[in-house]
Coordinates of C-alpha atoms and ligand atoms in Angstrom, one line a residue:
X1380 CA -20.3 -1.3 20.0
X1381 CA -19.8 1.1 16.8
X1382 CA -21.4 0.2 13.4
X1383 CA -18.7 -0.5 11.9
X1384 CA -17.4 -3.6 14.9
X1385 CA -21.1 -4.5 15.0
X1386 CA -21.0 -5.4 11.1
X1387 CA -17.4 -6.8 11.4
X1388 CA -18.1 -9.1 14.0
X1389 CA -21.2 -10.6 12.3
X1390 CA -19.1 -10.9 8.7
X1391 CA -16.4 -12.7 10.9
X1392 CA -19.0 -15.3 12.4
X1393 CA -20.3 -15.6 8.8
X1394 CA -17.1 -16.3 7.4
X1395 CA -15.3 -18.9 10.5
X1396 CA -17.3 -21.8 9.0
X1397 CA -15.6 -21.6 5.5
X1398 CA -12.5 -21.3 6.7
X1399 CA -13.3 -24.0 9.1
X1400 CA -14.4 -26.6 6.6
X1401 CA -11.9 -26.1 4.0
X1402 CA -9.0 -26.8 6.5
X1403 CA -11.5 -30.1 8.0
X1404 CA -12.7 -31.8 4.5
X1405 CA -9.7 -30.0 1.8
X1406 CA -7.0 -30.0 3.7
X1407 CA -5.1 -31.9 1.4
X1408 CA -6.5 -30.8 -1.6
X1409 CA -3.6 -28.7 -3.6
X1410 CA -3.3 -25.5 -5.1
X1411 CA 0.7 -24.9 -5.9
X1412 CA 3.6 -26.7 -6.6
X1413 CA 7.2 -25.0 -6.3
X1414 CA 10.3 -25.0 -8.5
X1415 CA 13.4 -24.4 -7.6
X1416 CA 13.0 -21.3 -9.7
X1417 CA 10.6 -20.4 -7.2
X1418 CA 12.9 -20.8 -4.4
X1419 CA 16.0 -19.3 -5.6
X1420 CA 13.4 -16.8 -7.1
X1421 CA 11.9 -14.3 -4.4
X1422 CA 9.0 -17.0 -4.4
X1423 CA 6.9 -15.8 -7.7
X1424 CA 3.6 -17.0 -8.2
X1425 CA 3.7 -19.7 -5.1
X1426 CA 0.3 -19.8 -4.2
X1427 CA 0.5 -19.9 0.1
X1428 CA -1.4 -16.6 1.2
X1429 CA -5.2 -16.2 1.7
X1430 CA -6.6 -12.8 2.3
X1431 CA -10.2 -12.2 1.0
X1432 CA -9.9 -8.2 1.5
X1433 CA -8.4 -8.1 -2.3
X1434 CA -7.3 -9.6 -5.6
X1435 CA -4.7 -8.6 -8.1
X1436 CA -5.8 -10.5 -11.3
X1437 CA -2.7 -9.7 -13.3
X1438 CA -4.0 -8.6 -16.7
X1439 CA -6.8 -6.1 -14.7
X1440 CA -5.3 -5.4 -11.9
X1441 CA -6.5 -5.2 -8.4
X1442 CA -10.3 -6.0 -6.8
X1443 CA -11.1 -4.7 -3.7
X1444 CA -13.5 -6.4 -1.8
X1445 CA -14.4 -7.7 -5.6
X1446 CA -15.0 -4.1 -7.1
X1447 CA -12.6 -2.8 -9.5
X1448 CA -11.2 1.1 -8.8
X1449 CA -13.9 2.9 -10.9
X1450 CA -16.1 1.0 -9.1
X1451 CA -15.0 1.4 -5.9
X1452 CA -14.6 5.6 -7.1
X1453 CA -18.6 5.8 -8.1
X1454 CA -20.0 3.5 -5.0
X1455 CA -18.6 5.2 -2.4
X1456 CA -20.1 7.9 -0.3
X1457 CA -17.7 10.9 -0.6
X1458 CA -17.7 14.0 1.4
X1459 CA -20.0 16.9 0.0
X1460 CA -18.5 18.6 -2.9
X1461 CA -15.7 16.4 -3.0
X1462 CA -14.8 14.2 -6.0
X1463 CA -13.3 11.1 -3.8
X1464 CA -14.6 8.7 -1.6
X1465 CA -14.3 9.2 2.5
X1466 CA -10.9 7.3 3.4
X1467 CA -13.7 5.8 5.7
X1468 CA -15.9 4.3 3.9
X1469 CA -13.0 2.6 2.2
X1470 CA -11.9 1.1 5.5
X1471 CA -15.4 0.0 6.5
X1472 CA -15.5 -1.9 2.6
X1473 CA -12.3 -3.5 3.5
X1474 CA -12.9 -4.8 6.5
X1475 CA -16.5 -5.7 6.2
X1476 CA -17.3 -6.6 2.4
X1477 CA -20.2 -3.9 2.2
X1478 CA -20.7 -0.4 0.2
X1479 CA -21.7 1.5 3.5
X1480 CA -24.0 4.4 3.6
X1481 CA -23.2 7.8 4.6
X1482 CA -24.8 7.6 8.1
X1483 CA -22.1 4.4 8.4
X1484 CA -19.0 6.5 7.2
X1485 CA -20.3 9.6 9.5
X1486 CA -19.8 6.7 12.6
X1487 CA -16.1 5.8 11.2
X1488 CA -15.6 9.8 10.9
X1489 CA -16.7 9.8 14.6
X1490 CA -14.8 6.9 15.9
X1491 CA -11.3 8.7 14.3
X1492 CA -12.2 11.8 15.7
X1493 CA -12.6 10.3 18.8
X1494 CA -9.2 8.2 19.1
X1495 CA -6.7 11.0 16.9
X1496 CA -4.9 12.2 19.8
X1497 CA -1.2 11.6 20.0
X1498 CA 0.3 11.5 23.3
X1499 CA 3.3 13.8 23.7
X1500 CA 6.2 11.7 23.9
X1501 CA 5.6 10.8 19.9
X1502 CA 5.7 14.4 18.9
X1503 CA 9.6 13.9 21.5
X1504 CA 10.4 10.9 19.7
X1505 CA 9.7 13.0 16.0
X1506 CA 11.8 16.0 17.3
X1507 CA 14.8 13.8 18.4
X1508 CA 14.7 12.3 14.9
X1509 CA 14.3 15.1 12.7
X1510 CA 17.6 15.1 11.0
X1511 CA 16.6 11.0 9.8
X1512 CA 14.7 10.1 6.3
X1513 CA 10.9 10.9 7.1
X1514 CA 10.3 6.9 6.5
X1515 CA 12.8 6.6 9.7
X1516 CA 10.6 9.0 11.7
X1517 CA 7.1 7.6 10.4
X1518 CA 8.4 3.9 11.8
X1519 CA 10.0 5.3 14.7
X1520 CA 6.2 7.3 16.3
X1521 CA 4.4 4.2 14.9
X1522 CA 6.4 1.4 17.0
X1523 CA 7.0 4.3 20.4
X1524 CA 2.9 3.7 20.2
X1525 CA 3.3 0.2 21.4
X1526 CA 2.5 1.1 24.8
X1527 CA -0.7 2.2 23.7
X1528 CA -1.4 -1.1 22.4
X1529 CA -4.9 -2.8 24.0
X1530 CA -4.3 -6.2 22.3
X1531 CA -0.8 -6.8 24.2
X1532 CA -1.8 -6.6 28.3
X1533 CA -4.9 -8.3 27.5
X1534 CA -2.7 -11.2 25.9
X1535 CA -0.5 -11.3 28.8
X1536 CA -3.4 -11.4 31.1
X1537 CA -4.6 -15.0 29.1
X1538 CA -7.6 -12.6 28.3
X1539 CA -7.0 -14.1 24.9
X1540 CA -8.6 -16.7 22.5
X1541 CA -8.8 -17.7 19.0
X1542 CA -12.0 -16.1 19.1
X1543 CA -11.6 -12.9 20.6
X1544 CA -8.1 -12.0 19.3
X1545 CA -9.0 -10.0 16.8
X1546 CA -11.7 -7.4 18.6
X1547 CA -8.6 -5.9 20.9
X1548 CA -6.6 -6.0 17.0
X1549 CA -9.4 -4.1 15.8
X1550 CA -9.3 -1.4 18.8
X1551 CA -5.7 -0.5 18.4
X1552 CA -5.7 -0.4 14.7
X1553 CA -8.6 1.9 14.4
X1554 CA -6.3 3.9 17.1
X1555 CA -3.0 3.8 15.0
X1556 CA -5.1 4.4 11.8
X1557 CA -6.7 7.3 13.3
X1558 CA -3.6 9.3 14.5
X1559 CA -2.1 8.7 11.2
X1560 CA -2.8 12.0 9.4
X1561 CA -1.7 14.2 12.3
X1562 CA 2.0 11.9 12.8
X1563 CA 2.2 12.0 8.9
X1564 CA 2.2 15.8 8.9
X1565 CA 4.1 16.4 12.0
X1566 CA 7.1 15.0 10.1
X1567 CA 6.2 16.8 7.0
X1568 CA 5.9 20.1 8.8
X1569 CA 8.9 19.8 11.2
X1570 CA 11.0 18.5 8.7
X1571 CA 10.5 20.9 5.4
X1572 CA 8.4 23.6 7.1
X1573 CA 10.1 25.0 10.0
X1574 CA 7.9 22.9 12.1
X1575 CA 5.1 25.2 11.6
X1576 CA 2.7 22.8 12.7
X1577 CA -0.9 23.4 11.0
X1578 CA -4.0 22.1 13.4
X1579 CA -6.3 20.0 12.7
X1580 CA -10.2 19.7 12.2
X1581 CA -12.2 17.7 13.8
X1582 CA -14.9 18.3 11.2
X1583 CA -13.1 16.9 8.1
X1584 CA -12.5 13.7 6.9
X1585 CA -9.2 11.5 7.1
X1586 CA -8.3 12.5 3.8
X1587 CA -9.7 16.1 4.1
X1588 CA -8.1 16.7 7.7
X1589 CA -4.6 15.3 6.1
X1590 CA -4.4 17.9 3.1
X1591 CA -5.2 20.9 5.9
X1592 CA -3.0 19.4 8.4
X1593 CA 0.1 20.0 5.0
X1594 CA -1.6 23.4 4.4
X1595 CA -2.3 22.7 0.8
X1596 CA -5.5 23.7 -0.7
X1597 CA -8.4 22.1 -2.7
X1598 CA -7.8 19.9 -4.7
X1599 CA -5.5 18.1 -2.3
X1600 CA -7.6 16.5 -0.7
X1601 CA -9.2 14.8 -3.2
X1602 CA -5.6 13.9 -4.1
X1603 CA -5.1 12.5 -0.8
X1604 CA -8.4 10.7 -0.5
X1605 CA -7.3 8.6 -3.9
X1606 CA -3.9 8.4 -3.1
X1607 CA -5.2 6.6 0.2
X1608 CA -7.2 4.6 -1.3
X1609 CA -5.1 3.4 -4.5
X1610 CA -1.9 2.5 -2.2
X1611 CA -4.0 0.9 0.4
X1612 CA -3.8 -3.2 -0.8
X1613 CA -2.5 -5.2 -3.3
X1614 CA -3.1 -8.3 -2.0
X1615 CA -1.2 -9.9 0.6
X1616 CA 2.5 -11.3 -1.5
X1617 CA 4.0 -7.6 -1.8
X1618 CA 6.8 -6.8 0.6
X1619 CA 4.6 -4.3 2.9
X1620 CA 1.4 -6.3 2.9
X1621 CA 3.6 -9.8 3.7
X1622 CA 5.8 -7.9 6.0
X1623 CA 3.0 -7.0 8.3
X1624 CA 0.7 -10.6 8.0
X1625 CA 4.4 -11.9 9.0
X1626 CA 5.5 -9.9 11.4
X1627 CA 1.5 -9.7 13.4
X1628 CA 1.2 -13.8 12.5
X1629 CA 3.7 -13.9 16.0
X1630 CA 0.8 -11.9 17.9
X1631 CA 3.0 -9.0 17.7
X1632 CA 0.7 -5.8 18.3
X1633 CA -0.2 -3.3 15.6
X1634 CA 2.3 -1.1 16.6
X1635 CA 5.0 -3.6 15.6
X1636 CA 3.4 -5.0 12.7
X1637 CA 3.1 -1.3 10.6
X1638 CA 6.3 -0.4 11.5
X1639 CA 8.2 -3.1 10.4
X1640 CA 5.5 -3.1 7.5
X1641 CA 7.0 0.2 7.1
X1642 CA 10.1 -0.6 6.8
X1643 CA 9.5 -2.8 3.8
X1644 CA 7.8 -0.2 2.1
X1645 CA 11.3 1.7 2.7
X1646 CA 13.3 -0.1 -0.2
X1647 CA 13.8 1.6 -4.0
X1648 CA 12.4 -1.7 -5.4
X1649 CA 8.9 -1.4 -3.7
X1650 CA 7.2 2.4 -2.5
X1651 CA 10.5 4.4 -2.5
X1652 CA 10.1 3.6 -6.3
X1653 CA 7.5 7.0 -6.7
X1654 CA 10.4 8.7 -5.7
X1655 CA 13.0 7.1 -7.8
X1656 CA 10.9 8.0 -10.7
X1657 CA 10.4 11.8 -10.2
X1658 CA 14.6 11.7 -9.8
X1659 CA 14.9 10.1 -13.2
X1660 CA 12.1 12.4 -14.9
X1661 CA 13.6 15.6 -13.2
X1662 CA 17.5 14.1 -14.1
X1663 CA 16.2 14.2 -18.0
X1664 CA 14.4 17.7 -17.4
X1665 CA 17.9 19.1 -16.4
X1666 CA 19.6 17.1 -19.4
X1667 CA 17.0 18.4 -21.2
X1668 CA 16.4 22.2 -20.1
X1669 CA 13.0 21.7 -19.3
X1670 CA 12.3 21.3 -22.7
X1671 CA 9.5 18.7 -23.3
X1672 CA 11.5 15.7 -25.3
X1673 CA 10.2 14.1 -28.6
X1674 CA 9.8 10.6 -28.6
X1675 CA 13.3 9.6 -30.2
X1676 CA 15.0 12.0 -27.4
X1677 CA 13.2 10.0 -24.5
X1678 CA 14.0 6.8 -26.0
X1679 CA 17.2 7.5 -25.8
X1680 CA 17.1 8.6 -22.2
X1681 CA 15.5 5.4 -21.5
X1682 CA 18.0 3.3 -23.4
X1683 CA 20.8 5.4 -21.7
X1684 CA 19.1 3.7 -18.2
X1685 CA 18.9 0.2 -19.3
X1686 CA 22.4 0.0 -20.6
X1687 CA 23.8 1.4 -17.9
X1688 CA 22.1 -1.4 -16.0
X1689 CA 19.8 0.1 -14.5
X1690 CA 16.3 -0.2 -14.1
X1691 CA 13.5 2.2 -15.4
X1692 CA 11.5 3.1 -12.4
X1693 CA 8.2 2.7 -12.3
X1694 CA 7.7 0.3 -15.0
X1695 CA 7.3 -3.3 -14.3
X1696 CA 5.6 -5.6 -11.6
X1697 CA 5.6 -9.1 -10.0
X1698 CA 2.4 -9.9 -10.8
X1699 CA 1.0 -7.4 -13.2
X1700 CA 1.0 -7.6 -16.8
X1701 CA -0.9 -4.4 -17.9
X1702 CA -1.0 -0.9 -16.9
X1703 CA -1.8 -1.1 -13.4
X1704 CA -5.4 1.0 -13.1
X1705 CA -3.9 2.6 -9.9
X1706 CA -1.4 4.6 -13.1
X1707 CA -4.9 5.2 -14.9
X1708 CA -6.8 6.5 -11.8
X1709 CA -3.8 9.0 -10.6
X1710 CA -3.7 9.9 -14.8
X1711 CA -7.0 10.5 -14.9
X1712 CA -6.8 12.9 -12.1
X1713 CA -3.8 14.5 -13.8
X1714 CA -5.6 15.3 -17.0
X1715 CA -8.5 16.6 -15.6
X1716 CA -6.5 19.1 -12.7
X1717 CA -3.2 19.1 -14.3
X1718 CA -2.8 18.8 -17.8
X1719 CA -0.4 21.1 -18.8
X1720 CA 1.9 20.4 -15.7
X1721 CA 6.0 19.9 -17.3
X1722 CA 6.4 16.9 -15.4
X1723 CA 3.3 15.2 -16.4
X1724 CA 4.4 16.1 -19.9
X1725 CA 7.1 13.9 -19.5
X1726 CA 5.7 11.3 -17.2
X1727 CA 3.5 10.7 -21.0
X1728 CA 6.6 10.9 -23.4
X1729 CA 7.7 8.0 -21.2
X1730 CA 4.7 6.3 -21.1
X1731 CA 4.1 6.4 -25.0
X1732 CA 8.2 4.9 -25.7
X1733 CA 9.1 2.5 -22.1
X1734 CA 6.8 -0.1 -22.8
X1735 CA 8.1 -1.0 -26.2
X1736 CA 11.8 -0.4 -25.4
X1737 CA 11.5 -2.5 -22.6
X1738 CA 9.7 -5.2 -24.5
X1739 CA 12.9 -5.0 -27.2
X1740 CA 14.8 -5.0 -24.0
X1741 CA 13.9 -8.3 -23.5
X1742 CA 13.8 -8.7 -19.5
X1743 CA 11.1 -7.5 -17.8
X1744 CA 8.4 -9.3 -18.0
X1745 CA 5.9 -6.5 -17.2
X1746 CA 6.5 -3.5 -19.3
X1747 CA 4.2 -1.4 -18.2
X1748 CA 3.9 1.6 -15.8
X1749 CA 2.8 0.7 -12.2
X1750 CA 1.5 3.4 -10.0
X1751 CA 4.7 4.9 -8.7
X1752 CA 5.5 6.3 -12.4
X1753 CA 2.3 8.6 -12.1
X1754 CA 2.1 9.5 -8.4
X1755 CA 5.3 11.7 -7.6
X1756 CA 4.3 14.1 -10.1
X1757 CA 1.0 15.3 -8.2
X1758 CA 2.7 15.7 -5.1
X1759 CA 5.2 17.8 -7.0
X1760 CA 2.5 19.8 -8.8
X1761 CA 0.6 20.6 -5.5
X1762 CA 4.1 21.6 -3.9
X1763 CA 5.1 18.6 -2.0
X1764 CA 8.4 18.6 -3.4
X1765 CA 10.1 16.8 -0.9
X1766 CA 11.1 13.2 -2.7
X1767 CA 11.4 12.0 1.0
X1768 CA 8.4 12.4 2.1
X1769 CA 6.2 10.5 -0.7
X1770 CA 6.9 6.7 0.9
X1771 CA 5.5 7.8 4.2
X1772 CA 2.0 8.9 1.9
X1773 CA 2.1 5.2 0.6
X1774 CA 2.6 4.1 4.0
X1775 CA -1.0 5.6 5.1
X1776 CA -3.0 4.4 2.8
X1777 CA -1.1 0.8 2.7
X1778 CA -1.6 0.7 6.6
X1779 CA -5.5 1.1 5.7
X1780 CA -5.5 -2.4 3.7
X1781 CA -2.3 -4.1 6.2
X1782 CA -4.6 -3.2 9.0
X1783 CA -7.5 -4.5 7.4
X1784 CA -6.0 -8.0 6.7
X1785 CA -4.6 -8.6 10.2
X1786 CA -7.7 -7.8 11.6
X1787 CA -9.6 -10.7 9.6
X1788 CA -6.2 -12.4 9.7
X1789 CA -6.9 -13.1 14.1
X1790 CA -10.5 -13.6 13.3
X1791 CA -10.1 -16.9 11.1
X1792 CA -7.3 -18.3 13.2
X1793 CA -3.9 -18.0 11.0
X1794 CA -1.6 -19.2 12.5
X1795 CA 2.2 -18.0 12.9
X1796 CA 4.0 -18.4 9.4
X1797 CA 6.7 -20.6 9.1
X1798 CA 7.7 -21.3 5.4
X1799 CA 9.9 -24.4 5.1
X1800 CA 13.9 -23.9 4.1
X1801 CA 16.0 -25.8 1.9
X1802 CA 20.0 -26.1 1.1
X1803 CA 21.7 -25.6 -2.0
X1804 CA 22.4 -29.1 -1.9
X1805 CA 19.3 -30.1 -1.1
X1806 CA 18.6 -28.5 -4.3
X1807 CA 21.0 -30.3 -6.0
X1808 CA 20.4 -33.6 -5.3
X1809 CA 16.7 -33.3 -6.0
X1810 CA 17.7 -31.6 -9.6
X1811 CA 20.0 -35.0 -10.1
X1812 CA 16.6 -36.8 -9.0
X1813 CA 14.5 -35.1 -11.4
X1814 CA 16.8 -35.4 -14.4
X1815 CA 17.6 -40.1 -13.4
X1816 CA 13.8 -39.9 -13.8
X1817 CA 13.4 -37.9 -17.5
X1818 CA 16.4 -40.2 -18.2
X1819 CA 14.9 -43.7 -16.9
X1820 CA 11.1 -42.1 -18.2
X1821 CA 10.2 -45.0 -20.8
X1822 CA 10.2 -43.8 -24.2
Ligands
LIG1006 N1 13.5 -1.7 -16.0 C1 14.6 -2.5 -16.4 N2 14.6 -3.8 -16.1 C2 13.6 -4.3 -15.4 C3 12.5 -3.5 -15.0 C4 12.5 -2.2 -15.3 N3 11.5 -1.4 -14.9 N4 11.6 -4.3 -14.4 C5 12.1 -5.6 -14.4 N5 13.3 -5.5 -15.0 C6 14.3 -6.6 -15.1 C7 14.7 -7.1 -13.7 O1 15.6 -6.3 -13.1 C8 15.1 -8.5 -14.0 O2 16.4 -8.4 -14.5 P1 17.5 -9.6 -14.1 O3 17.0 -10.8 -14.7 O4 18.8 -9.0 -14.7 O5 17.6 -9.7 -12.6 C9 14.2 -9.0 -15.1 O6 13.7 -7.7 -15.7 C10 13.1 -9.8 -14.7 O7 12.3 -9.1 -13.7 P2 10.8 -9.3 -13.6 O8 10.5 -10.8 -13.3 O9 10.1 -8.7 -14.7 O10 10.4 -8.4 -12.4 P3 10.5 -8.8 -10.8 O11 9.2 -9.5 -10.4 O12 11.8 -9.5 -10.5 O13 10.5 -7.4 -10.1 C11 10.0 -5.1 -9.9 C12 9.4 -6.5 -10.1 C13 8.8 -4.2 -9.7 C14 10.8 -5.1 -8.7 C15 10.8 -4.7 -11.2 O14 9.9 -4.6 -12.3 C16 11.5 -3.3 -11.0 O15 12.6 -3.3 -10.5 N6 10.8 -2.2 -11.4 C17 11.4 -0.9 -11.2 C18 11.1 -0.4 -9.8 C19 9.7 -0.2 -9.5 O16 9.0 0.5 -10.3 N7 9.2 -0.7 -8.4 C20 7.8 -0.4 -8.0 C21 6.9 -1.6 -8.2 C22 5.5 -1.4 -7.7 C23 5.5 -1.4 -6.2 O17 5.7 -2.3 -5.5 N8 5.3 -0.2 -5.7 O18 5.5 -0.1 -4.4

């Protein structure tokens, strides 16, 4: 057994007995109540998920594992002369808790290595669907895999318990995780390359094999390694993250789960945003003729959005009410390897007049940039110009930290969700309820 399971599976025997007494001795014990604002409302702030892999404190942002993003930057082993953490060391946080050390990420490096081949009839599927959006493709290989899965002919074989549901889990998603980087690039090399497919390396990291495998040079790989790593979790309510806890809470393999996980990443609203927001910069570039815009010319721009009514993408969260440190890591990056870039330029005119329009806006209640307002404009600097292809980089590095929770989701025994409905008129009468009782409250 790798490291890595070794670890895993003693964190998961530490960690039954909470679980385990908090559903025997609290079960009743209460920790939300729901509006109808709630309902009606895409479900905001109703507290009914558990995942210990991260937090998103909404005024700093997100934990993983309990360490912020600098921390998790300066803990991390990284490759040598890199300035990023191994993707893999990141995944072996994740999933078991602990900083490893490098001998620990070299065994992650090896176990990737040793499952990245993908069988032939993926590489068909991508080539039948190279005309389709990249995020169509990306779904498409992931969910053809499902044959591959371990965790399904075991299950049908009553192999299967509560307590060993989540070591087959763990097999095929270090398997999907691994072949990743070369599906990733396939598509971006068959689709906007002339499918001159680049080869990979079994020597370099995750992140380090990716960049190679797009044929971009140092510093992309860095790039990638943070990119991974920033879009990887943000707890388990956003679409993506709930999307595969739902869909794997059936026992649906890996395969299934990131896809339709996928899928949910797809929409404008959630990680097609990064690319909504390098279309809006770029459409007030041409307005503009590349010149750089002062303040009072953005502002206008911006107001020209909102009135039309539109949103302002990038800007704005469910849960966030600050600057999401995932904008300040990928800025960061940009002023120390590309500070003079145009687009950057603009990305911090925008920065320096959205929030205070949208706070004299008056709706959002978050007006502050999230990480899709920074992270289109690196891929663009580097040369990835291909708007497309952007939500299938989220989709990597959020399958690290979707992975991660369905893994520890089998091992504590969640069960299938199944949220309770309600009818309008249900609704109603309880409203009509509500409002006897204010009016029959004694004075
Ligand atoms: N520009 C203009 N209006 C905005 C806005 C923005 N950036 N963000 C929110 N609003 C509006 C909403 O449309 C809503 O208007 P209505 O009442 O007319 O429906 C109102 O403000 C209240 O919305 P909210 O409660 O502040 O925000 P939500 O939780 O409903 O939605 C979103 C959060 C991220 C979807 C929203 O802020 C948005 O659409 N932002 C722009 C798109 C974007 O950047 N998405 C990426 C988010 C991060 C992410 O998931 N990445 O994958």
């Amino acid at each position: 057994m790798s490291v890595l399971k070794k670890n895993l599976a003693q964190r998961i025997e530490e960690w039954r007995p909470r679980t385990k007494k908090l559903l025997k001795d609290y079960s009743d014990v209460k920790i939300s109540d729901v509006t109808i604002a709630q309902a009606l409302g895409g479900m905001r702030g109703v507290k009914c998920l558990v995942t210990d892999i991260s937090y998103l404190d909404p005024l700093e942002g997100i934990r993983f594992r309990g360490y912020t993003i600098p921390e998790v930057l300066e803990k991390l082993p990284k490759p040598p002369n890199a300035e990023m953490p191994y993707v893999e060391g990141f995944l072996y946080l994740l999933l078991t808790g602990d900083i490893p050390t490098k001998k620990e990420v070299k065994e992650v490096h090896h176990e990737f290595v040793h499952r990245r081949h993908v069988p032939d009839y993926v590489y068909q599927v991508l080539d039948d669907l190279s005309e389709c959006h990249p995020m169509v493709m990306f779904s498409a290989a992931v969910v053809s895999m499902e044959k591959e899965s371990i965790f399904t002919p075991k299950y049908k074989k009553g192999e299967l318990n509560k307590m060993n549901l989540w070591d087959s889990t763990f097999e095929d998603s270090l398997n999907l995780l691994a072949k990743l980087p070369r599906i990733a690039t396939y598509i971006y090399r068959k689709k906007y390359k002339n499918g001159d497919i680049i080869t990979g390396d079994p020597k370099l990291d995750w992140g380090g094999n990716f960049a190679r495998m797009m044929g971009i040079e140092k510093p992309y790989d860095d790039l990638a390694r943070l990119y991974f790593i920033l879009h990887s979790d943000h707890e388990s309510g956003n679409v993506s993250a709930h999307t595969g806890h739902l869909v794997a809470s059936a026992l649906s393999d890996v395969y299934y789960s990131i896809s339709s996980m996928i899928n949910g990443l797809a929409g404008p609203l959630h990680g097609l945003a990064n690319e909504m927001v390098l279309r809006w910069i770029q459409g007030v570039m041409k307005k503009m003729d590349n010149k750089i815009p002062t303040q009072d010319e953005m502002k206008d721009f911006v107001w020209d959005t909102l009135n039309s009514g539109q949103v302002i993408p990038g800007y704005g969260h469910a849960v966030l009410r600050k600057t999401d440190p995932r904008y300040t890591a990928q800025r960061d990056f940009c002023l120390k390897h590309l500070p003079d870039d145009p687009i950057f330029q603009y990305v911090n005119v925008l920065y320096e007049v959205a929030p205070d329009i949208l706070k004299e806006h008056g709706k959002a209640k978050n007006p502050w940039p999230n990480v899709d307002a920074q992270s289109g404009v690196i891929q663009w600097h580097y040369g990835v110009k291909e708007y497309d292809f952007y939500t299938v980089l989220f989709g990597m590095g959020r399958s690290i930290g979707v992975l991660s929770n369905i893994i520890w989701d089998r091992a504590l025994g969640y069960p299938i969700e199944r949220p309770k409905s309600l009818t309008t008129q249900m609704l109603e009468e309880l409203a009509l309820k509500a409002l006897e009782e204010k009016v029959t409250e004694p004075v």
